PDB file of C-alpha atoms in Angstrom:
ATOM      1  CA  MET A  28      42.777  28.353 246.832  1.00  0.00           C
ATOM      2  CA  LYS A  29      46.370  28.416 247.879  1.00  0.00           C
ATOM      3  CA  ARG A  30      47.335  25.080 249.265  1.00  0.00           C
ATOM      4  CA  ASP A  31      49.910  26.439 251.688  1.00  0.00           C
ATOM      5  CA  LEU A  32      47.534  28.712 253.578  1.00  0.00           C
ATOM      6  CA  LYS A  33      48.996  29.329 257.008  1.00  0.00           C
ATOM      7  CA  ARG A  34      46.914  27.769 259.700  1.00  0.00           C
ATOM      8  CA  SER A  35      45.960  30.186 262.460  1.00  0.00           C
ATOM      9  CA  ASN A  36      47.116  29.384 265.982  1.00  0.00           C
ATOM     10  CA  ALA A  37      44.248  31.465 267.397  1.00  0.00           C
ATOM     11  CA  PRO A  38      41.954  28.484 268.167  1.00  0.00           C
ATOM     12  CA  ILE A  39      44.573  27.026 270.527  1.00  0.00           C
ATOM     13  CA  PHE A  40      44.859  30.224 272.567  1.00  0.00           C
ATOM     14  CA  TRP A  41      41.126  30.798 272.403  1.00  0.00           C
ATOM     15  CA  SER A  42      40.383  27.275 273.673  1.00  0.00           C
ATOM     16  CA  LEU A  43      42.790  27.715 276.581  1.00  0.00           C
ATOM     17  CA  PHE A  44      41.168  31.099 277.326  1.00  0.00           C
ATOM     18  CA  GLY A  45      37.707  29.536 277.242  1.00  0.00           C
ATOM     19  CA  ALA A  46      38.631  26.527 279.337  1.00  0.00           C
ATOM     20  CA  GLY A  47      40.414  28.673 281.932  1.00  0.00           C
ATOM     21  CA  GLY A  48      37.581  31.190 282.027  1.00  0.00           C
ATOM     22  CA  MET A  49      35.028  28.434 282.508  1.00  0.00           C
ATOM     23  CA  LEU A  50      37.066  26.780 285.272  1.00  0.00           C
ATOM     24  CA  ALA A  51      37.590  30.139 287.007  1.00  0.00           C
ATOM     25  CA  ALA A  52      33.867  30.890 286.731  1.00  0.00           C
ATOM     26  CA  LEU A  53      32.812  27.480 288.071  1.00  0.00           C
ATOM     27  CA  ILE A  54      35.166  27.085 291.046  1.00  0.00           C
ATOM     28  CA  GLY A  55      37.406  30.197 291.167  1.00  0.00           C
ATOM     29  CA  PRO A  56      35.510  32.100 293.881  1.00  0.00           C
ATOM     30  CA  MET A  57      35.178  28.997 296.076  1.00  0.00           C
ATOM     31  CA  LEU A  58      38.887  28.133 295.647  1.00  0.00           C
ATOM     32  CA  VAL A  59      39.900  31.655 296.708  1.00  0.00           C
ATOM     33  CA  PHE A  60      37.544  31.437 299.687  1.00  0.00           C
ATOM     34  CA  ILE A  61      38.942  28.054 300.773  1.00  0.00           C
ATOM     35  CA  THR A  62      42.684  28.656 300.308  1.00  0.00           C
ATOM     36  CA  GLY A  63      42.843  32.377 301.052  1.00  0.00           C
ATOM     37  CA  ILE A  64      40.166  33.050 303.666  1.00  0.00           C
ATOM     38  CA  ALA A  65      38.485  30.010 305.265  1.00  0.00           C
ATOM     39  CA  VAL A  66      41.523  27.825 305.993  1.00  0.00           C
ATOM     40  CA  PRO A  67      43.955  30.630 307.022  1.00  0.00           C
ATOM     41  CA  LEU A  68      41.349  31.985 309.466  1.00  0.00           C
ATOM     42  CA  GLY A  69      40.116  28.556 310.585  1.00  0.00           C
ATOM     43  CA  PHE A  70      36.652  29.826 309.609  1.00  0.00           C
ATOM     44  CA  VAL A  71      34.141  27.109 308.576  1.00  0.00           C
ATOM     45  CA  LEU A  72      37.061  24.839 307.654  1.00  0.00           C
ATOM     46  CA  PRO A  73      39.710  23.613 310.151  1.00  0.00           C
ATOM     47  CA  GLU A  74      42.993  25.518 310.155  1.00  0.00           C
ATOM     48  CA  ASP A  75      45.008  22.325 309.611  1.00  0.00           C
ATOM     49  CA  ALA A  76      43.095  21.511 306.400  1.00  0.00           C
ATOM     50  CA  MET A  77      46.158  22.691 304.455  1.00  0.00           C
ATOM     51  CA  SER A  78      48.812  21.279 306.818  1.00  0.00           C
ATOM     52  CA  TYR A  79      52.047  20.015 305.236  1.00  0.00           C
ATOM     53  CA  PRO A  80      51.224  16.266 305.421  1.00  0.00           C
ATOM     54  CA  ARG A  81      47.755  16.830 303.935  1.00  0.00           C
ATOM     55  CA  MET A  82      48.922  19.074 301.103  1.00  0.00           C
ATOM     56  CA  LEU A  83      51.907  16.841 300.337  1.00  0.00           C
ATOM     57  CA  ALA A  84      49.625  13.801 300.109  1.00  0.00           C
ATOM     58  CA  PHE A  85      47.189  15.768 297.941  1.00  0.00           C
ATOM     59  CA  ALA A  86      49.916  16.996 295.566  1.00  0.00           C
ATOM     60  CA  GLN A  87      51.482  13.519 295.382  1.00  0.00           C
ATOM     61  CA  HIS A  88      48.239  11.826 294.392  1.00  0.00           C
ATOM     62  CA  TRP A  89      47.634  11.884 290.647  1.00  0.00           C
ATOM     63  CA  ILE A  90      44.185  13.449 291.065  1.00  0.00           C
ATOM     64  CA  GLY A  91      45.497  16.268 293.247  1.00  0.00           C
ATOM     65  CA  LYS A  92      48.522  16.746 291.016  1.00  0.00           C
ATOM     66  CA  GLY A  93      46.348  16.951 287.914  1.00  0.00           C
ATOM     67  CA  PHE A  94      43.894  19.314 289.586  1.00  0.00           C
ATOM     68  CA  LEU A  95      46.623  21.706 290.765  1.00  0.00           C
ATOM     69  CA  PHE A  96      48.315  21.682 287.366  1.00  0.00           C
ATOM     70  CA  VAL A  97      45.087  22.294 285.448  1.00  0.00           C
ATOM     71  CA  VAL A  98      43.977  25.123 287.754  1.00  0.00           C
ATOM     72  CA  VAL A  99      47.301  26.997 287.697  1.00  0.00           C
ATOM     73  CA  ALA A 100      47.936  26.495 283.962  1.00  0.00           C
ATOM     74  CA  LEU A 101      44.424  27.270 282.704  1.00  0.00           C
ATOM     75  CA  PHE A 102      44.015  30.315 284.984  1.00  0.00           C
ATOM     76  CA  LEU A 103      47.309  31.657 283.603  1.00  0.00           C
ATOM     77  CA  TRP A 104      46.396  31.009 279.941  1.00  0.00           C
ATOM     78  CA  HIS A 105      42.955  32.533 280.454  1.00  0.00           C
ATOM     79  CA  ALA A 106      44.426  35.682 281.980  1.00  0.00           C
ATOM     80  CA  ALA A 107      47.238  35.939 279.408  1.00  0.00           C
ATOM     81  CA  HIS A 108      44.827  35.809 276.480  1.00  0.00           C
ATOM     82  CA  ARG A 109      42.434  38.337 277.994  1.00  0.00           C
ATOM     83  CA  ILE A 110      45.191  40.758 278.996  1.00  0.00           C
ATOM     84  CA  PHE A 111      46.804  40.442 275.550  1.00  0.00           C
ATOM     85  CA  HIS A 112      43.555  41.351 273.796  1.00  0.00           C
ATOM     86  CA  SER A 113      42.872  44.230 276.217  1.00  0.00           C
ATOM     87  CA  LEU A 114      46.204  45.915 275.451  1.00  0.00           C
ATOM     88  CA  HIS A 115      44.757  47.468 272.298  1.00  0.00           C
ATOM     89  CA  ASP A 116      41.868  48.892 274.345  1.00  0.00           C
ATOM     90  CA  ILE A 117      44.232  50.812 276.606  1.00  0.00           C
ATOM     91  CA  GLY A 118      46.262  52.116 273.673  1.00  0.00           C
ATOM     92  CA  ILE A 119      49.166  49.668 273.639  1.00  0.00           C
ATOM     93  CA  HIS A 120      49.986  48.216 270.249  1.00  0.00           C
ATOM     94  CA  ALA A 121      49.501  44.452 270.638  1.00  0.00           C
ATOM     95  CA  GLY A 122      52.322  43.249 268.422  1.00  0.00           C
ATOM     96  CA  ALA A 123      54.526  40.194 268.444  1.00  0.00           C
ATOM     97  CA  GLY A 124      56.414  41.439 271.516  1.00  0.00           C
ATOM     98  CA  ALA A 125      53.235  41.838 273.567  1.00  0.00           C
ATOM     99  CA  LYS A 126      52.037  38.428 272.411  1.00  0.00           C
ATOM    100  CA  PHE A 127      55.335  36.859 273.398  1.00  0.00           C
ATOM    101  CA  ALA A 128      55.228  38.575 276.811  1.00  0.00           C
ATOM    102  CA  CYS A 129      51.645  37.491 277.572  1.00  0.00           C
ATOM    103  CA  TYR A 130      51.668  33.922 276.301  1.00  0.00           C
ATOM    104  CA  GLY A 131      55.335  33.523 277.286  1.00  0.00           C
ATOM    105  CA  THR A 132      54.468  34.333 280.908  1.00  0.00           C
ATOM    106  CA  ALA A 133      51.662  31.779 280.842  1.00  0.00           C
ATOM    107  CA  MET A 134      53.990  29.186 279.307  1.00  0.00           C
ATOM    108  CA  LEU A 135      56.694  29.911 281.878  1.00  0.00           C
ATOM    109  CA  GLY A 136      54.167  29.597 284.727  1.00  0.00           C
ATOM    110  CA  THR A 137      52.894  26.328 283.264  1.00  0.00           C
ATOM    111  CA  LEU A 138      56.417  24.915 283.087  1.00  0.00           C
ATOM    112  CA  VAL A 139      57.252  26.071 286.645  1.00  0.00           C
ATOM    113  CA  ALA A 140      54.030  24.449 287.918  1.00  0.00           C
ATOM    114  CA  ALA A 141      54.886  21.213 286.107  1.00  0.00           C
ATOM    115  CA  TRP A 142      58.423  21.296 287.518  1.00  0.00           C
ATOM    116  CA  ALA A 143      57.201  21.926 291.099  1.00  0.00           C
ATOM    117  CA  LEU A 144      54.620  19.132 290.853  1.00  0.00           C
ATOM    118  CA  LEU A 145      57.274  16.726 289.549  1.00  0.00           C
ATOM    119  CA  ALA A 146      59.700  17.813 292.306  1.00  0.00           C
ATOM    120  CA  ILE A 147      57.001  17.110 294.918  1.00  0.00           C
ATOM    121  CA  GLY A 148      57.124  13.499 293.739  1.00  0.00           C
ATOM    122  CA  PHE A 149      54.588  10.710 293.577  1.00  0.00           C
TER     123      PHE A 149
ATOM    124  CA  MET B  19      49.323  58.310 263.965  1.00  0.00           C
ATOM    125  CA  ASN B  20      48.748  60.712 261.054  1.00  0.00           C
ATOM    126  CA  ALA B  21      51.367  63.073 262.473  1.00  0.00           C
ATOM    127  CA  GLN B  22      52.874  63.543 259.020  1.00  0.00           C
ATOM    128  CA  ASN B  23      49.591  64.450 257.333  1.00  0.00           C
ATOM    129  CA  PRO B  24      49.943  68.115 256.196  1.00  0.00           C
ATOM    130  CA  ARG B  25      46.159  68.566 256.258  1.00  0.00           C
ATOM    131  CA  ARG B  26      46.170  67.939 260.000  1.00  0.00           C
ATOM    132  CA  PRO B  27      42.682  66.374 260.104  1.00  0.00           C
ATOM    133  CA  TYR B  28      40.875  66.307 263.428  1.00  0.00           C
ATOM    134  CA  LEU B  29      41.415  63.045 265.235  1.00  0.00           C
ATOM    135  CA  ARG B  30      39.117  62.316 268.116  1.00  0.00           C
ATOM    136  CA  PRO B  31      41.397  61.599 271.074  1.00  0.00           C
ATOM    137  CA  MET B  32      41.185  57.980 272.191  1.00  0.00           C
ATOM    138  CA  VAL B  33      42.587  58.511 275.692  1.00  0.00           C
ATOM    139  CA  GLY B  34      39.994  57.424 278.236  1.00  0.00           C
ATOM    140  CA  TRP B  35      37.524  56.366 275.519  1.00  0.00           C
ATOM    141  CA  TRP B  36      35.973  53.690 277.692  1.00  0.00           C
ATOM    142  CA  ARG B  37      35.236  56.081 280.553  1.00  0.00           C
ATOM    143  CA  ARG B  38      32.712  57.966 278.405  1.00  0.00           C
ATOM    144  CA  ASN B  39      30.188  55.140 278.170  1.00  0.00           C
ATOM    145  CA  PRO B  40      28.946  52.936 281.055  1.00  0.00           C
ATOM    146  CA  PHE B  41      28.787  49.949 278.682  1.00  0.00           C
ATOM    147  CA  PHE B  42      32.514  50.202 278.008  1.00  0.00           C
ATOM    148  CA  VAL B  43      33.288  50.857 281.674  1.00  0.00           C
ATOM    149  CA  GLU B  44      31.655  47.507 282.472  1.00  0.00           C
ATOM    150  CA  TYR B  45      33.571  45.923 279.588  1.00  0.00           C
ATOM    151  CA  MET B  46      36.903  47.194 280.908  1.00  0.00           C
ATOM    152  CA  VAL B  47      36.050  46.098 284.470  1.00  0.00           C
ATOM    153  CA  HIS B  48      35.156  42.570 283.393  1.00  0.00           C
ATOM    154  CA  GLU B  49      38.266  42.358 281.181  1.00  0.00           C
ATOM    155  CA  ALA B  50      40.340  43.545 284.165  1.00  0.00           C
ATOM    156  CA  THR B  51      39.211  40.543 286.229  1.00  0.00           C
ATOM    157  CA  ALA B  52      41.894  38.663 284.259  1.00  0.00           C
ATOM    158  CA  LEU B  53      44.515  40.514 286.333  1.00  0.00           C
ATOM    159  CA  PHE B  54      43.032  39.010 289.499  1.00  0.00           C
ATOM    160  CA  VAL B  55      42.765  35.524 287.986  1.00  0.00           C
ATOM    161  CA  ALA B  56      46.466  35.845 287.077  1.00  0.00           C
ATOM    162  CA  ALA B  57      47.291  37.075 290.591  1.00  0.00           C
ATOM    163  CA  TYR B  58      45.542  34.081 292.166  1.00  0.00           C
ATOM    164  CA  ALA B  59      47.342  31.700 289.796  1.00  0.00           C
ATOM    165  CA  ALA B  60      50.603  33.336 290.915  1.00  0.00           C
ATOM    166  CA  VAL B  61      49.679  32.795 294.594  1.00  0.00           C
ATOM    167  CA  LEU B  62      48.980  29.117 293.888  1.00  0.00           C
ATOM    168  CA  LEU B  63      52.208  28.803 291.899  1.00  0.00           C
ATOM    169  CA  VAL B  64      54.237  30.225 294.812  1.00  0.00           C
ATOM    170  CA  GLY B  65      52.430  27.748 297.066  1.00  0.00           C
ATOM    171  CA  LEU B  66      53.409  24.844 294.796  1.00  0.00           C
ATOM    172  CA  LEU B  67      57.061  25.961 294.835  1.00  0.00           C
ATOM    173  CA  ARG B  68      57.028  26.295 298.642  1.00  0.00           C
ATOM    174  CA  LEU B  69      55.427  22.853 298.957  1.00  0.00           C
ATOM    175  CA  ALA B  70      58.170  21.387 296.751  1.00  0.00           C
ATOM    176  CA  GLN B  71      60.804  23.001 299.001  1.00  0.00           C
ATOM    177  CA  GLY B  72      59.672  21.103 302.103  1.00  0.00           C
ATOM    178  CA  GLU B  73      57.792  21.502 305.360  1.00  0.00           C
ATOM    179  CA  ALA B  74      59.491  24.671 306.685  1.00  0.00           C
ATOM    180  CA  ALA B  75      58.936  26.505 303.397  1.00  0.00           C
ATOM    181  CA  TRP B  76      55.294  25.396 303.243  1.00  0.00           C
ATOM    182  CA  ASN B  77      54.649  26.513 306.839  1.00  0.00           C
ATOM    183  CA  GLY B  78      56.122  29.893 305.935  1.00  0.00           C
ATOM    184  CA  PHE B  79      53.656  30.098 303.056  1.00  0.00           C
ATOM    185  CA  LEU B  80      50.780  29.246 305.440  1.00  0.00           C
ATOM    186  CA  ASP B  81      51.965  31.961 307.850  1.00  0.00           C
ATOM    187  CA  ALA B  82      51.994  34.445 304.969  1.00  0.00           C
ATOM    188  CA  LEU B  83      48.416  33.441 304.071  1.00  0.00           C
ATOM    189  CA  ARG B  84      47.342  34.238 307.659  1.00  0.00           C
ATOM    190  CA  THR B  85      48.557  37.863 307.594  1.00  0.00           C
ATOM    191  CA  PRO B  86      45.829  40.547 307.461  1.00  0.00           C
ATOM    192  CA  LEU B  87      47.337  41.800 304.188  1.00  0.00           C
ATOM    193  CA  SER B  88      46.892  38.383 302.580  1.00  0.00           C
ATOM    194  CA  ILE B  89      43.357  37.964 303.940  1.00  0.00           C
ATOM    195  CA  GLY B  90      42.403  41.403 302.584  1.00  0.00           C
ATOM    196  CA  PHE B  91      44.032  40.602 299.243  1.00  0.00           C
ATOM    197  CA  HIS B  92      42.075  37.356 298.996  1.00  0.00           C
ATOM    198  CA  VAL B  93      38.822  39.199 299.771  1.00  0.00           C
ATOM    199  CA  VAL B  94      39.601  41.454 296.780  1.00  0.00           C
ATOM    200  CA  LEU B  95      40.430  38.361 294.679  1.00  0.00           C
ATOM    201  CA  LEU B  96      37.155  36.755 295.781  1.00  0.00           C
ATOM    202  CA  VAL B  97      35.098  39.793 294.734  1.00  0.00           C
ATOM    203  CA  ALA B  98      36.913  40.150 291.389  1.00  0.00           C
ATOM    204  CA  ILE B  99      36.727  36.452 290.471  1.00  0.00           C
ATOM    205  CA  ALA B 100      33.081  36.250 291.571  1.00  0.00           C
ATOM    206  CA  TYR B 101      32.451  39.182 289.215  1.00  0.00           C
ATOM    207  CA  HIS B 102      34.294  37.268 286.493  1.00  0.00           C
ATOM    208  CA  CYS B 103      31.940  34.322 287.155  1.00  0.00           C
ATOM    209  CA  TRP B 104      28.876  36.578 286.864  1.00  0.00           C
ATOM    210  CA  THR B 105      29.975  38.290 283.633  1.00  0.00           C
ATOM    211  CA  TRP B 106      31.218  35.009 282.139  1.00  0.00           C
ATOM    212  CA  PHE B 107      27.707  33.578 282.231  1.00  0.00           C
ATOM    213  CA  VAL B 108      26.030  36.891 281.326  1.00  0.00           C
ATOM    214  CA  ILE B 109      28.148  37.002 278.128  1.00  0.00           C
ATOM    215  CA  MET B 110      27.770  33.275 277.412  1.00  0.00           C
ATOM    216  CA  PRO B 111      24.494  33.580 275.427  1.00  0.00           C
ATOM    217  CA  LYS B 112      26.405  35.757 272.929  1.00  0.00           C
ATOM    218  CA  THR B 113      29.336  33.362 272.587  1.00  0.00           C
ATOM    219  CA  LEU B 114      27.395  30.104 272.257  1.00  0.00           C
ATOM    220  CA  PRO B 115      25.890  28.915 268.968  1.00  0.00           C
ATOM    221  CA  PRO B 116      22.071  28.816 269.026  1.00  0.00           C
ATOM    222  CA  ILE B 117      20.870  25.889 271.121  1.00  0.00           C
ATOM    223  CA  LEU B 118      17.506  24.410 270.180  1.00  0.00           C
ATOM    224  CA  VAL B 119      15.455  22.688 272.854  1.00  0.00           C
ATOM    225  CA  GLY B 120      12.169  21.244 271.660  1.00  0.00           C
ATOM    226  CA  GLY B 121      12.329  23.332 268.478  1.00  0.00           C
ATOM    227  CA  ARG B 122      12.709  26.586 270.411  1.00  0.00           C
ATOM    228  CA  ARG B 123      15.877  28.550 270.856  1.00  0.00           C
ATOM    229  CA  LEU B 124      17.188  28.552 274.423  1.00  0.00           C
ATOM    230  CA  THR B 125      16.710  32.076 275.823  1.00  0.00           C
ATOM    231  CA  PRO B 126      19.706  34.126 277.015  1.00  0.00           C
ATOM    232  CA  ALA B 127      18.204  34.178 280.523  1.00  0.00           C
ATOM    233  CA  ALA B 128      18.056  30.367 280.556  1.00  0.00           C
ATOM    234  CA  ILE B 129      21.708  30.080 279.469  1.00  0.00           C
ATOM    235  CA  THR B 130      22.893  32.634 282.038  1.00  0.00           C
ATOM    236  CA  GLY B 131      20.747  31.148 284.791  1.00  0.00           C
ATOM    237  CA  GLY B 132      21.808  27.615 283.915  1.00  0.00           C
ATOM    238  CA  GLY B 133      25.477  28.576 283.924  1.00  0.00           C
ATOM    239  CA  LEU B 134      25.226  30.305 287.295  1.00  0.00           C
ATOM    240  CA  ALA B 135      23.345  27.313 288.719  1.00  0.00           C
ATOM    241  CA  VAL B 136      26.076  24.937 287.495  1.00  0.00           C
ATOM    242  CA  ALA B 137      28.726  27.243 289.003  1.00  0.00           C
ATOM    243  CA  ALA B 138      26.884  27.212 292.330  1.00  0.00           C
ATOM    244  CA  LEU B 139      26.643  23.408 292.251  1.00  0.00           C
ATOM    245  CA  ALA B 140      30.327  23.025 291.288  1.00  0.00           C
ATOM    246  CA  SER B 141      31.356  25.388 294.113  1.00  0.00           C
ATOM    247  CA  LEU B 142      29.214  23.510 296.642  1.00  0.00           C
ATOM    248  CA  ALA B 143      30.647  20.199 295.440  1.00  0.00           C
ATOM    249  CA  LEU B 144      34.209  21.534 295.770  1.00  0.00           C
ATOM    250  CA  PHE B 145      33.470  22.812 299.273  1.00  0.00           C
ATOM    251  CA  GLY B 146      31.890  19.482 300.200  1.00  0.00           C
ATOM    252  CA  ILE B 147      34.927  17.544 298.960  1.00  0.00           C
ATOM    253  CA  VAL B 148      37.369  19.792 300.852  1.00  0.00           C
ATOM    254  CA  TRP B 149      35.182  19.656 303.971  1.00  0.00           C
ATOM    255  CA  GLY B 150      35.053  15.866 303.768  1.00  0.00           C
ATOM    256  CA  MET B 151      38.820  15.576 303.231  1.00  0.00           C
ATOM    257  CA  ALA B 152      39.659  17.994 306.062  1.00  0.00           C
ATOM    258  CA  ARG B 153      37.657  16.143 308.703  1.00  0.00           C
TER     259      ARG B 153
END
């Protein structure tokens, strides 16, 4: 056995894909319903459920901050991995450039989310 | 590919390969749910940026969420991500290692059903928390 076998980075991306897919499966539909349908329409939930003071307090609390970061980052990494591996299926060669574009977008989104959550303060 | 081969062997065209078999159509549809998961993450990311920019920016984001276009878009997101949830747990028996309960292997139906039940409970819990916080 060669001692300097290159370790694959696939498990990292696969774990992020799995974690994001699981989170999206468990609470994704309900999150979309709450933030995109129920609260904007004032249907079932009050319209001021996402008012500025409430959302600011939520995003400033460490639990809310962590939740928002995990949801945005894992959803992005899940989607990036799945889209990257579907490129081959639609006839696009999934080379280093495609990998950089997919995972790079997820990384950029993760960093922007982290920056926004830090800018919101504690 | 093979354009330089002087024998010009027949190559079955791959364009639209997945449209020829319902199994692959379903596969492509459930893979495509990733686009909607990404779109929802982008919506949330814009929301985070608007929240960081202050009250006026956040209220603008809320106004945008109330437009019919946004509501319709979120209905599409809801359908696509709910389909992701369904297929995620339908595929799960094939991605998990064998689980033995009482010496018997857990059936695929039990894994799928269990996963969907946990998703339903998690969604109800999330709704309950938001409902409690919004009161």
